[in-house]
Amino acid sequence: MAPRERHVLRWIAIVGALLVVVIAGWVLPVVYEMRYDPAERTTGGSSEPAPAPALPPNSPSVVPPDPPSAESPGDQLGNHPVPTAEQDRIYLDQTQAQAAHPGLAVEGRDGYLFLGDAFMSNFAQAMGRRFYSPDEIASTVGAVTSTDQWLRDRGIAAEFVVVPATWSVYADKMPEWTDGQRLPTILDQLVAADPTSFMDLRPELTAARATADTYSRLNSHWTPYGSIVGFSTMIDRLQADHPDLGSLPLPTVTGTTESDAFNEFAGITGAAGPNNWVVPRLASALPSYTVIAADGTRRMAAGDEFLDITQMPLQTENPAAGNDHRALILADSATSLMSPYLAAAFGSTMMVRHWADQPAQAPNLPALVESYRPDVVITLVSERNLNVVTPDTAMWQAAVAFDAGEGRPLGEWSTSGAATLDVSGPDLSEPVTATLSSLPPDAATVRLSVQADSPGTITVSSVTAVGPEQSSIRVAQGENVLFAGIPAAATEPVLTITRTDGTGTWTLTSLSVRGR
């Protein structure tokens, strides 16, 4: 195994080892009490259990969730089956009370280990015990579809790809005590709600097991072979959804090799190997490419070099791709093993960590789009990160509405140009007011540009007959392009922009208002 390959996932094991003491001491009990204590759930509503979601076509080897029993009533918020008291007891015993590695790992069949609930409620997600309420489903679907629409309005192709967890592709390797207890997962819920917006790689990754392991026993990420199966599936879907992109280069796999490598659980539980790490053999070597660091430093990289999230944000350039497409990749740790194929497929990429697991740290996508000008935006989210509901739904819906109001300008202001709005000042250390010449005739939307020294939040408030109405908007460190709605019930032509969280200097650089 080459040194650069050994580096790719080493940081995961280090972080896992450092977290063990903290997790075991206080995070795990809090996680369980808040999310899985039966006393914290309310059951009722329909007495009929929710049906298991239909399996994707042409996937005979996918192991579906176990059908809910009549003893698992549907949750009153979404008819998702709720585990019984006996199932709760078994789960608590097997993952914590009597577990070899409480909260950290769950031992499966044939030497497979699965991350425990201390890691993004991982095993509770595997069992369908952590699931989305209807509001969470609507929020996530709304955020993704509105983002896609905003990008589509700019001629930008977009795909939201969920990188499956091991338990989604190797459900048959979960422990025997889970048999008959698995319920639909969050990804099942999202695909059922909107099958076109969430790319589901599970059928192809499961079918590819007939050739070689797409996931290994002792690592929560897909193997390099699994990543190229996922990449090929993703590119096929991208080309089908966006034929104007033309043909994108795909590596040809001629075979695989297996080694004992990347035992992630050695640093978490002390698990001994071997770990079945499968690497594809390619018909021809991937072309070398240029890596551009955040400070502008350029270097050449071998075609098979992996790029991990500790190096991001970064850009790549590859004339050998045969196209000049610019791809913005919103990435997490699963992207590392796919990075050489992404660098080979597009003339240019920008890879940025999406921070789906910690949204307060997430970058501002509209600002990235305005600066990088991509042709394609691909979001690659590891399945366990679905534990955190996709944020910014209201902002993205306001962004789409702002575009729709292009022909109905109500005023604008910037620090560098003429203004038709009276704005009290750019410094957001104090509330800033923006006064329109008159009340909007109906609902309106506002676009703001903010330069921030730190992550945080702002509110955009208007006055109505029943009091202030405000939108809270997440702000990223650096450049931000933000959107908010103004209600039709506003009684004063004044907006107030207030920083509600964050440090350092924040500057409002532009503001535009449009009618709906």
XYZ file of N, CA, C and O in Angstrom, residues 235-425:
764
model
N -22.024 8.955 -12.251
C -21.763 9.597 -13.540
C -22.824 9.190 -14.561
O -23.292 10.017 -15.355
N -23.219 7.924 -14.554
C -24.282 7.485 -15.469
C -25.558 8.274 -15.222
O -26.231 8.712 -16.169
N -25.923 8.453 -13.964
C -27.123 9.202 -13.622
C -26.968 10.679 -13.987
O -27.894 11.308 -14.513
N -25.797 11.244 -13.724
C -25.546 12.648 -14.045
C -25.694 12.892 -15.541
O -26.320 13.871 -15.981
N -25.131 11.999 -16.353
C -25.230 12.153 -17.808
C -26.667 11.958 -18.289
O -27.109 12.651 -19.223
N -27.401 11.040 -17.658
C -28.796 10.829 -18.051
C -29.662 12.028 -17.686
O -30.543 12.435 -18.454
N -29.414 12.608 -16.519
C -30.210 13.750 -16.064
C -29.827 15.040 -16.778
O -30.652 15.945 -16.913
N -28.558 15.120 -17.225
C -28.057 16.370 -17.817
C -27.276 16.043 -19.089
O -26.041 16.140 -19.126
N -27.971 15.650 -20.152
C -27.278 15.215 -21.375
C -26.419 16.297 -22.013
O -25.511 15.974 -22.787
N -26.674 17.559 -21.680
C -25.870 18.631 -22.253
C -24.419 18.584 -21.777
O -23.543 19.208 -22.393
N -24.145 17.820 -20.715
C -22.770 17.682 -20.251
C -21.930 16.827 -21.192
O -20.700 16.864 -21.148
N -22.594 16.044 -22.027
C -21.870 15.163 -22.926
C -21.308 13.962 -22.197
O -21.690 13.647 -21.071
N -20.351 13.300 -22.834
C -19.772 12.092 -22.274
C -18.646 12.447 -21.303
O -17.762 13.247 -21.622
N -18.710 11.871 -20.121
C -17.675 12.082 -19.111
C -16.823 10.816 -19.004
O -17.347 9.701 -19.074
N -15.517 10.947 -18.830
C -14.643 9.768 -18.812
C -14.900 8.886 -17.590
O -15.037 9.373 -16.469
N -14.960 7.582 -17.841
C -15.139 6.589 -16.790
C -13.992 5.581 -16.850
O -13.695 5.044 -17.925
N -13.341 5.301 -15.722
C -12.279 4.277 -15.736
C -12.873 2.894 -16.006
O -14.013 2.607 -15.641
N -12.108 2.043 -16.642
C -12.506 0.653 -16.876
C -11.842 -0.241 -15.852
O -10.616 -0.267 -15.733
N -12.645 -0.985 -15.096
C -12.136 -1.880 -14.063
C -11.895 -3.249 -14.682
O -12.792 -3.834 -15.291
N -10.682 -3.761 -14.534
C -10.346 -5.075 -15.101
C -10.235 -6.167 -14.041
O -10.131 -7.349 -14.373
N -10.252 -5.779 -12.781
C -10.141 -6.753 -11.701
C -9.966 -6.035 -10.384
O -10.084 -4.804 -10.299
N -9.677 -6.778 -9.338
C -9.481 -6.181 -8.019
C -8.337 -6.886 -7.298
O -7.979 -8.023 -7.628
N -7.773 -6.200 -6.316
C -6.816 -6.798 -5.396
C -7.296 -6.520 -3.975
O -7.992 -5.528 -3.728
N -6.933 -7.397 -3.059
C -7.371 -7.243 -1.670
C -6.160 -7.268 -0.746
O -5.234 -8.041 -0.949
N -6.194 -6.389 0.257
C -5.116 -6.359 1.248
C -5.699 -6.105 2.629
O -6.870 -5.749 2.768
N -4.879 -6.310 3.630
C -5.272 -6.035 5.008
C -4.858 -4.599 5.314
O -3.685 -4.322 5.583
N -5.822 -3.675 5.242
C -5.491 -2.256 5.393
C -6.690 -1.490 5.924
O -7.826 -1.960 5.883
N -6.408 -0.278 6.427
C -7.432 0.679 6.853
C -8.410 0.090 7.859
O -9.619 0.170 7.693
N -7.858 -0.516 8.914
C -8.686 -1.011 10.007
C -9.065 0.182 10.891
O -8.359 0.540 11.834
N -10.181 0.815 10.599
C -10.649 1.990 11.331
C -10.957 1.653 12.789
O -10.787 2.477 13.687
N -11.413 0.432 13.039
C -11.854 0.070 14.377
C -10.693 -0.263 15.319
O -10.897 -0.360 16.528
N -9.495 -0.401 14.801
C -8.345 -0.623 15.680
C -8.191 0.555 16.638
O -7.850 0.375 17.810
N -8.461 1.761 16.161
C -8.345 2.949 16.995
C -9.573 3.241 17.828
O -9.546 4.123 18.685
N -10.667 2.531 17.565
C -11.917 2.780 18.281
C -12.168 1.709 19.333
O -12.522 2.007 20.475
N -11.967 0.446 18.953
C -12.244 -0.660 19.877
C -11.030 -1.547 20.121
O -11.103 -2.465 20.936
N -9.937 -1.320 19.398
C -8.790 -2.205 19.485
C -8.940 -3.482 18.676
O -8.196 -4.446 18.869
N -9.900 -3.492 17.743
C -10.174 -4.695 16.951
C -8.952 -5.105 16.137
O -8.310 -4.276 15.484
N -8.660 -6.390 16.174
C -7.562 -6.925 15.371
C -8.044 -7.220 13.955
O -9.214 -7.530 13.743
N -7.138 -7.121 12.979
C -7.493 -7.436 11.601
C -7.604 -8.941 11.386
O -7.714 -9.694 12.345
N -7.593 -9.382 10.151
C -7.391 -8.557 8.959
C -8.666 -7.826 8.526
O -9.765 -8.196 8.913
N -8.446 -6.779 7.737
C -9.565 -6.048 7.148
C -9.500 -6.204 5.633
O -8.450 -5.984 5.019
N -10.599 -6.582 5.040
C -10.648 -6.898 3.611
C -10.815 -5.634 2.766
O -11.900 -5.281 2.348
N -9.712 -4.970 2.505
C -9.717 -3.695 1.782
C -9.476 -3.977 0.300
O -8.420 -4.443 -0.102
N -10.479 -3.686 -0.542
C -10.448 -4.076 -1.953
C -10.175 -2.856 -2.830
O -10.873 -1.839 -2.726
N -9.188 -2.977 -3.693
C -8.769 -1.905 -4.591
C -8.986 -2.362 -6.026
O -8.644 -3.495 -6.381
N -9.577 -1.502 -6.879
C -9.795 -1.910 -8.269
C -8.507 -1.839 -9.092
O -7.641 -0.998 -8.842
N -8.382 -2.743 -10.049
C -7.349 -2.643 -11.073
C -7.983 -1.999 -12.297
O -9.069 -2.403 -12.734
N -7.312 -0.995 -12.857
C -7.858 -0.239 -13.977
C -7.135 -0.596 -15.269
O -5.942 -0.936 -15.268
N -7.864 -0.504 -16.382
C -7.284 -0.827 -17.680
C -6.153 0.126 -18.042
O -5.191 -0.262 -18.719
N -6.259 1.376 -17.600
C -5.185 2.347 -17.844
C -5.091 3.278 -16.637
O -6.078 3.519 -15.931
N -3.902 3.776 -16.419
C -3.664 4.625 -15.255
C -4.440 5.933 -15.382
O -4.621 6.475 -16.489
N -4.894 6.451 -14.270
C -5.569 7.746 -14.260
C -4.559 8.848 -14.543
O -3.399 8.770 -14.118
N -4.966 9.901 -15.264
C -4.017 10.973 -15.596
C -3.653 11.786 -14.362
O -4.465 11.987 -13.457
N -2.402 12.253 -14.318
C -2.001 13.149 -13.240
C -2.802 14.448 -13.349
O -3.326 14.789 -14.412
N -2.875 15.166 -12.246
C -3.670 16.398 -12.231
C -3.020 17.414 -11.308
O -2.157 17.086 -10.491
N -3.441 18.667 -11.451
C -2.919 19.749 -10.631
C -3.832 19.971 -9.436
O -5.052 20.023 -9.592
N -3.240 20.094 -8.259
C -3.974 20.426 -7.044
C -3.635 21.862 -6.668
O -2.458 22.244 -6.609
N -4.667 22.664 -6.429
C -4.493 24.061 -6.052
C -5.031 24.233 -4.636
O -6.237 24.075 -4.394
N -4.157 24.528 -3.701
C -4.557 24.687 -2.307
C -5.287 26.019 -2.113
O -5.309 26.879 -3.001
N -5.867 26.185 -0.919
C -6.646 27.389 -0.631
C -5.794 28.653 -0.728
O -6.316 29.735 -1.052
N -4.487 28.531 -0.475
C -3.613 29.704 -0.560
C -3.078 29.945 -1.961
O -2.226 30.822 -2.170
N -3.566 29.160 -2.943
C -3.145 29.337 -4.323
C -1.942 28.507 -4.729
O -1.564 28.495 -5.914
N -1.319 27.805 -3.785
C -0.171 26.955 -4.107
C -0.582 25.826 -5.040
O -1.602 25.172 -4.822
N 0.219 25.590 -6.056
C -0.081 24.558 -7.052
C 0.953 23.437 -6.971
O 2.140 23.686 -6.744
N 0.491 22.208 -7.167
C 1.400 21.067 -7.227
C 0.789 20.008 -8.130
O -0.419 19.961 -8.321
N 1.639 19.139 -8.673
C 1.160 18.020 -9.473
C 0.891 16.816 -8.572
O 1.644 16.545 -7.629
N -0.187 16.117 -8.860
C -0.554 14.923 -8.098
C -0.632 13.739 -9.052
O -1.076 13.875 -10.207
N -0.208 12.577 -8.573
C -0.384 11.356 -9.358
C -1.870 11.095 -9.555
O -2.702 11.459 -8.722
N -2.199 10.450 -10.651
C -3.608 10.242 -10.985
C -4.394 9.481 -9.952
O -5.608 9.658 -9.831
N -3.715 8.622 -9.160
C -4.420 7.818 -8.175
C -4.319 8.392 -6.762
O -4.649 7.720 -5.790
N -3.863 9.634 -6.638
C -3.738 10.226 -5.300
C -5.101 10.596 -4.737
O -5.910 11.252 -5.394
N -5.349 10.204 -3.493
C -6.581 10.551 -2.810
C -6.444 11.920 -2.131
O -5.382 12.267 -1.628
N -7.534 12.646 -2.108
C -7.583 13.940 -1.430
C -8.602 13.839 -0.305
O -9.751 13.460 -0.551
N -8.201 14.142 0.918
C -9.167 13.995 2.003
C -9.640 15.354 2.505
O -9.091 16.400 2.132
N -10.652 15.321 3.364
C -11.305 16.572 3.746
C -10.416 17.463 4.599
O -10.694 18.658 4.718
N -9.345 16.915 5.186
C -8.436 17.765 5.941
C -7.659 18.706 5.026
O -7.096 19.700 5.491
N -7.635 18.415 3.720
C -6.945 19.273 2.757
C -7.882 20.300 2.120
O -7.421 21.197 1.427
N -9.159 20.155 2.309
C -10.135 21.007 1.629
C -10.385 22.289 2.418
O -10.237 22.297 3.640
N -10.722 23.408 1.709
C -11.066 23.494 0.292
C -9.836 23.463 -0.605
O -8.775 23.958 -0.253
N -10.035 22.876 -1.788
C -8.975 22.827 -2.783
C -9.607 22.746 -4.167
O -10.802 22.495 -4.295
N -8.785 22.961 -5.168
C -9.239 22.823 -6.549
C -8.313 21.867 -7.285
O -7.147 21.686 -6.898
N -8.838 21.266 -8.356
C -8.020 20.447 -9.241
C -8.203 20.934 -10.673
O -9.258 21.488 -11.019
N -7.181 20.709 -11.469
C -7.245 20.993 -12.907
C -6.722 19.782 -13.658
O -5.704 19.201 -13.256
N -7.421 19.411 -14.731
C -7.016 18.209 -15.461
C -7.379 18.352 -16.944
O -8.495 17.998 -17.356
N -6.486 18.864 -17.781
C -6.767 18.982 -19.215
C -7.065 17.639 -19.867
O -7.777 17.578 -20.879
N -6.555 16.543 -19.294
C -6.767 15.222 -19.883
C -8.214 14.755 -19.764
O -8.592 13.752 -20.385
N -9.036 15.454 -18.992
C -10.441 15.058 -18.855
C -11.196 15.179 -20.178
O -12.215 14.515 -20.379
N -10.697 16.011 -21.073
C -11.350 16.160 -22.372
C -12.575 17.057 -22.335
O -13.355 17.094 -23.288
N -12.770 17.798 -21.254
C -13.860 18.764 -21.175
C -13.405 19.926 -20.298
O -12.403 19.826 -19.577
N -14.134 21.035 -20.386
C -13.803 22.178 -19.533
C -14.862 22.399 -18.465
O -15.023 23.503 -17.945
N -15.595 21.337 -18.132
C -16.618 21.444 -17.094
C -15.985 21.754 -15.742
O -14.938 21.208 -15.387
N -16.674 22.599 -14.993
C -16.251 22.964 -13.654
C -17.234 22.331 -12.666
O -18.431 22.619 -12.711
N -16.730 21.470 -11.794
C -17.585 20.732 -10.859
C -17.290 21.159 -9.427
O -16.148 21.053 -8.963
N -18.305 21.663 -8.755
C -18.212 21.987 -7.333
C -18.655 20.758 -6.557
O -19.793 20.298 -6.711
N -17.765 20.198 -5.756
C -18.030 18.980 -5.004
C -18.165 19.332 -3.525
O -17.207 19.802 -2.904
N -19.343 19.145 -2.965
C -19.563 19.330 -1.534
C -19.328 17.975 -0.888
O -20.078 17.023 -1.124
N -18.290 17.882 -0.074
C -17.686 16.593 0.256
C -17.692 16.299 1.748
O -17.805 17.203 2.589
N -17.542 14.997 2.049
C -17.175 14.563 3.393
C -16.162 13.433 3.264
O -15.578 13.238 2.182
N -15.935 12.671 4.336
C -14.853 11.693 4.308
C -15.038 10.621 3.246
O -14.058 10.059 2.744
N -16.281 10.305 2.873
C -16.514 9.296 1.834
C -16.001 9.750 0.476
O -15.736 8.927 -0.409
N -15.866 11.066 0.281
C -15.428 11.604 -1.000
C -13.955 11.322 -1.263
O -13.517 11.279 -2.414
N -13.187 11.114 -0.210
C -11.735 10.944 -0.384
C -11.405 9.841 -1.381
O -10.586 10.019 -2.286
N -12.054 8.684 -1.226
C -11.736 7.553 -2.104
C -12.263 7.744 -3.523
O -11.846 7.040 -4.437
N -13.181 8.705 -3.699
C -13.690 9.005 -5.032
C -12.919 10.143 -5.695
O -13.047 10.376 -6.907
N -12.113 10.852 -4.931
C -11.498 12.079 -5.441
C -10.650 11.890 -6.706
O -10.696 12.753 -7.599
N -9.869 10.794 -6.869
C -9.110 10.674 -8.120
C -10.010 10.570 -9.349
O -9.668 11.081 -10.420
N -11.152 9.897 -9.200
C -12.064 9.739 -10.334
C -12.756 11.065 -10.661
O -12.963 11.396 -11.835
N -13.080 11.846 -9.635
C -13.654 13.174 -9.863
C -12.646 14.073 -10.564
O -12.985 14.791 -11.511
N -11.395 14.031 -10.115
C -10.358 14.855 -10.737
C -10.112 14.452 -12.180
O -9.740 15.284 -13.015
N -10.317 13.166 -12.500
C -10.112 12.693 -13.866
C -11.296 12.996 -14.772
O -11.139 13.075 -15.996
N -12.483 13.178 -14.189
C -13.702 13.307 -15.000
C -13.999 14.733 -15.437
O -14.672 14.942 -16.454
N -13.503 15.725 -14.687
C -13.851 17.113 -14.962
C -12.589 17.941 -15.190
O -11.570 17.745 -14.528
N -12.710 18.893 -16.104
C -11.572 19.767 -16.368
C -11.131 20.520 -15.140
O -9.943 20.810 -14.963
N -12.072 20.859 -14.270
C -11.759 21.568 -13.038
C -12.736 21.121 -11.958
O -13.919 20.894 -12.238
N -12.244 20.968 -10.741
C -13.140 20.735 -9.602
C -12.772 21.684 -8.475
O -11.620 22.112 -8.344
N -13.756 21.995 -7.674
C -13.527 22.630 -6.376
C -14.144 21.704 -5.342
O -15.348 21.410 -5.405
N -13.345 21.201 -4.411
C -13.823 20.289 -3.380
C -13.849 21.024 -2.041
O -12.822 21.541 -1.583
N -15.031 21.077 -1.462
C -15.258 21.828 -0.229
C -16.007 20.925 0.745
O -16.986 20.272 0.357
N -15.586 20.895 1.988
C -16.298 20.106 2.990
C -17.667 20.719 3.260
O -17.779 21.927 3.501
N -18.717 19.888 3.212
C -20.067 20.437 3.388
C -20.475 20.581 4.845
O -21.419 21.301 5.161
N -19.819 19.878 5.749
C -20.125 19.980 7.179
C -21.584 19.659 7.472
O -22.223 20.287 8.335
N -22.158 18.672 6.789
C -23.545 18.300 7.062
C -23.731 17.847 8.502
O -24.824 17.967 9.062
N -22.655 17.324 9.097
C -22.734 16.876 10.484
C -22.652 18.033 11.470
O -23.052 17.905 12.628
N -22.140 19.187 11.028
C -22.049 20.384 11.867
C -22.419 21.599 11.018
O -21.552 22.348 10.575
N -23.707 21.815 10.774
C -24.137 22.850 9.827
C -23.635 24.256 10.153
O -23.497 25.075 9.237
N -23.350 24.533 11.417
C -22.852 25.862 11.754
C -21.527 26.168 11.065
O -21.171 27.331 10.865
N -20.787 25.096 10.691
C -19.499 25.274 10.019
C -19.617 25.233 8.493
O -18.610 25.394 7.793
N -20.799 25.016 7.972
C -20.980 24.788 6.538
C -20.665 26.038 5.721
O -20.895 27.169 6.173
N -20.145 25.869 4.517
C -19.876 27.016 3.645
C -21.170 27.582 3.090
O -22.224 26.949 3.147
N -21.088 28.774 2.536
C -22.241 29.415 1.899
C -22.230 29.061 0.410
O -21.377 29.534 -0.343
N -23.163 28.196 0.009
C -23.160 27.695 -1.365
C -23.405 28.796 -2.395
O -22.721 28.835 -3.430
N -24.368 29.720 -2.215
C -24.552 30.758 -3.237
C -23.285 31.567 -3.493
O -22.981 31.915 -4.643
N -22.512 31.860 -2.434
C -21.267 32.607 -2.629
C -20.236 31.768 -3.377
O -19.514 32.283 -4.241
N -20.168 30.462 -3.066
C -19.252 29.584 -3.802
C -19.616 29.537 -5.279
O -18.745 29.566 -6.150
N -20.909 29.455 -5.558
C -21.365 29.408 -6.948
C -21.001 30.701 -7.670
O -20.532 30.679 -8.821
N -21.193 31.823 -7.023
C -20.892 33.106 -7.675
C -19.395 33.282 -7.925
O -18.999 33.901 -8.917
N -18.553 32.725 -7.043
C -17.111 32.911 -7.216
C -16.501 31.870 -8.154
O -15.627 32.201 -8.962
N -16.962 30.619 -8.059
C -16.345 29.535 -8.838
C -17.012 29.327 -10.197
O -16.383 28.844 -11.131
N -18.277 29.665 -10.317
C -19.043 29.521 -11.567
C -19.052 28.083 -12.072
O -18.607 27.777 -13.194
N -19.545 27.137 -11.282
C -19.518 25.728 -11.708
C -20.558 25.429 -12.782
O -21.566 26.143 -12.929
N -20.324 24.355 -13.517
C -21.326 23.795 -14.418
C -22.119 22.693 -13.735
O -23.224 22.351 -14.161
N -21.512 22.104 -12.689
C -22.101 20.980 -11.978
C -21.868 21.183 -10.482
O -20.776 21.595 -10.077
N -22.880 20.885 -9.673
C -22.716 20.841 -8.218
C -23.127 19.441 -7.755
O -24.258 19.016 -7.982
N -22.193 18.729 -7.137
C -22.459 17.379 -6.628
C -22.282 17.395 -5.114
O -21.218 17.760 -4.607
N -23.323 17.020 -4.408
C -23.266 16.903 -2.954
C -23.164 15.425 -2.604
O -24.027 14.638 -2.997
N -22.105 15.054 -1.895
C -21.877 13.664 -1.498
C -21.968 13.583 0.029
O -21.076 14.045 0.737
N -23.066 13.018 0.525
C -23.326 12.978 1.963
C -23.302 11.539 2.449
O -24.082 10.702 1.979
N -22.400 11.234 3.386
C -22.399 9.903 4.000
C -23.724 9.682 4.718
O -24.232 10.572 5.398
N -24.264 8.463 4.596
C -25.608 8.201 5.086
C -25.766 8.529 6.563
O -26.813 9.052 6.974
N -24.749 8.256 7.379
C -24.926 8.520 8.808
C -25.096 10.006 9.100
O -25.658 10.387 10.127
N -24.625 10.881 8.186
C -24.799 12.319 8.387
C -26.240 12.773 8.218
O -26.564 13.929 8.543
N -27.109 11.892 7.728
C -28.530 12.224 7.662
C -29.138 12.353 9.054
O -30.274 12.806 9.193
N -28.373 11.972 10.066
C -28.826 12.176 11.437
C -29.157 13.648 11.701
O -30.031 13.965 12.501
N -28.447 14.548 11.012
C -28.699 15.981 11.127
C -29.537 16.409 9.920
O -29.141 16.194 8.776
N -30.677 16.998 10.188
C -31.594 17.385 9.110
C -30.967 18.493 8.267
O -30.364 19.443 8.796
N -31.076 18.364 6.952
C -30.531 19.369 6.042
C -31.116 20.737 6.358
O -32.343 20.908 6.378
N -30.271 21.737 6.641
C -30.776 23.045 7.060
C -31.062 23.981 5.891
O -30.936 23.602 4.725
N -31.417 25.209 6.218
C -31.510 26.334 5.278
C -32.671 26.225 4.298
O -32.655 26.870 3.240
N -33.701 25.440 4.635
C -34.822 25.283 3.714
C -35.466 26.623 3.388
O -35.698 26.954 2.210
N -35.791 27.420 4.409
C -36.467 28.698 4.176
C -35.615 29.633 3.331
O -36.127 30.352 2.464
N -34.284 29.612 3.547
C -33.421 30.485 2.763
C -33.439 30.095 1.287
O -33.511 30.950 0.395
N -33.376 28.771 1.015
C -33.372 28.337 -0.380
C -34.716 28.607 -1.049
O -34.766 28.969 -2.236
N -35.800 28.473 -0.329
C -37.097 28.802 -0.905
C -37.189 30.290 -1.203
O -37.747 30.697 -2.231
N -36.622 31.125 -0.331
C -36.584 32.563 -0.589
C -35.688 32.879 -1.780
O -35.973 33.797 -2.564
N -34.592 32.103 -1.953
C -33.696 32.324 -3.095
C -34.417 32.086 -4.413
O -34.276 32.853 -5.372
N -35.221 31.002 -4.469
C -35.999 30.716 -5.671
C -37.023 31.816 -5.913
O -37.228 32.270 -7.055
N -37.669 32.286 -4.847
C -38.662 33.356 -4.982
C -38.010 34.660 -5.437
O -38.604 35.423 -6.212
N -36.782 34.922 -4.982
C -36.080 36.133 -5.398
C -35.830 36.110 -6.898
O -36.029 37.107 -7.597
N -35.405 34.961 -7.424
C -35.213 34.839 -8.872
C -36.518 35.075 -9.617
O -36.539 35.728 -10.665
N -37.613 34.521 -9.078
C -38.910 34.668 -9.744
C -39.365 36.117 -9.778
O -40.156 36.507 -10.650
N -38.874 36.939 -8.854
C -39.265 38.349 -8.803
C -38.320 39.275 -9.533
O -38.291 40.479 -9.249
N -37.566 38.732 -10.485
C -36.545 39.523 -11.173
C -37.108 40.800 -11.798
O -36.467 41.844 -11.806
N -38.325 40.715 -12.327
C -38.909 41.878 -12.994
C -39.657 42.809 -12.065
O -40.304 43.756 -12.534
N -39.558 42.585 -10.733
C -40.293 43.421 -9.783
C -39.346 43.982 -8.722
O -39.489 43.708 -7.525
N -38.361 44.789 -9.141
C -37.413 45.349 -8.166
C -38.092 46.385 -7.267
O -38.897 47.203 -7.727
N -37.768 46.356 -5.992
C -38.325 47.299 -5.025
C -37.261 48.188 -4.411
O -37.586 49.134 -3.684
N -36.021 47.898 -4.676
C -34.945 48.727 -4.149
C -33.664 47.948 -3.997
O -33.675 46.718 -3.864
N -32.543 48.676 -4.038
C -31.251 48.033 -3.851
C -30.264 49.007 -3.236
O -30.450 50.227 -3.269
N -29.202 48.416 -2.670
C -28.161 49.218 -2.015
C -26.886 48.392 -1.995
O -26.938 47.162 -1.902
N -25.752 49.069 -2.113
C -24.473 48.384 -1.936
C -23.446 49.395 -1.466
O -23.646 50.620 -1.591
N -22.353 48.897 -0.943
C -21.286 49.779 -0.475
C -20.490 50.366 -1.629
O -19.667 51.259 -1.404
N -20.741 49.884 -2.844
C -19.916 50.326 -3.978
C -20.716 50.928 -5.121
O -20.170 51.113 -6.205
N -22.003 51.237 -4.903
C -22.791 51.753 -6.010
C -23.950 52.615 -5.549
O -24.145 52.868 -4.354
N -24.738 53.081 -6.535
C -25.905 53.913 -6.243
C -26.929 53.101 -5.470
O -26.992 51.879 -5.574
N -27.751 53.797 -4.677
C -28.712 53.110 -3.822
C -30.099 53.694 -3.992
O -30.266 54.904 -4.145
N -31.105 52.812 -3.985
C -32.507 53.246 -3.961
C -33.157 52.818 -2.647
O -34.366 52.907 -2.501
N -32.345 52.335 -1.711
C -32.790 52.019 -0.358
C -31.984 52.867 0.624
O -30.795 53.132 0.398
N -32.625 53.284 1.693
C -31.932 54.014 2.752
C -31.466 52.993 3.790
O -32.276 52.433 4.531
N -30.168 52.703 3.815
C -29.597 51.708 4.723
C -28.750 52.431 5.765
O -27.928 53.298 5.432
N -28.937 52.067 7.035
C -28.302 52.813 8.122
C -26.792 52.630 8.165
O -26.093 53.472 8.735
N -26.285 51.569 7.611
C -24.832 51.412 7.602
C -24.426 49.968 7.396
O -25.209 49.057 7.621
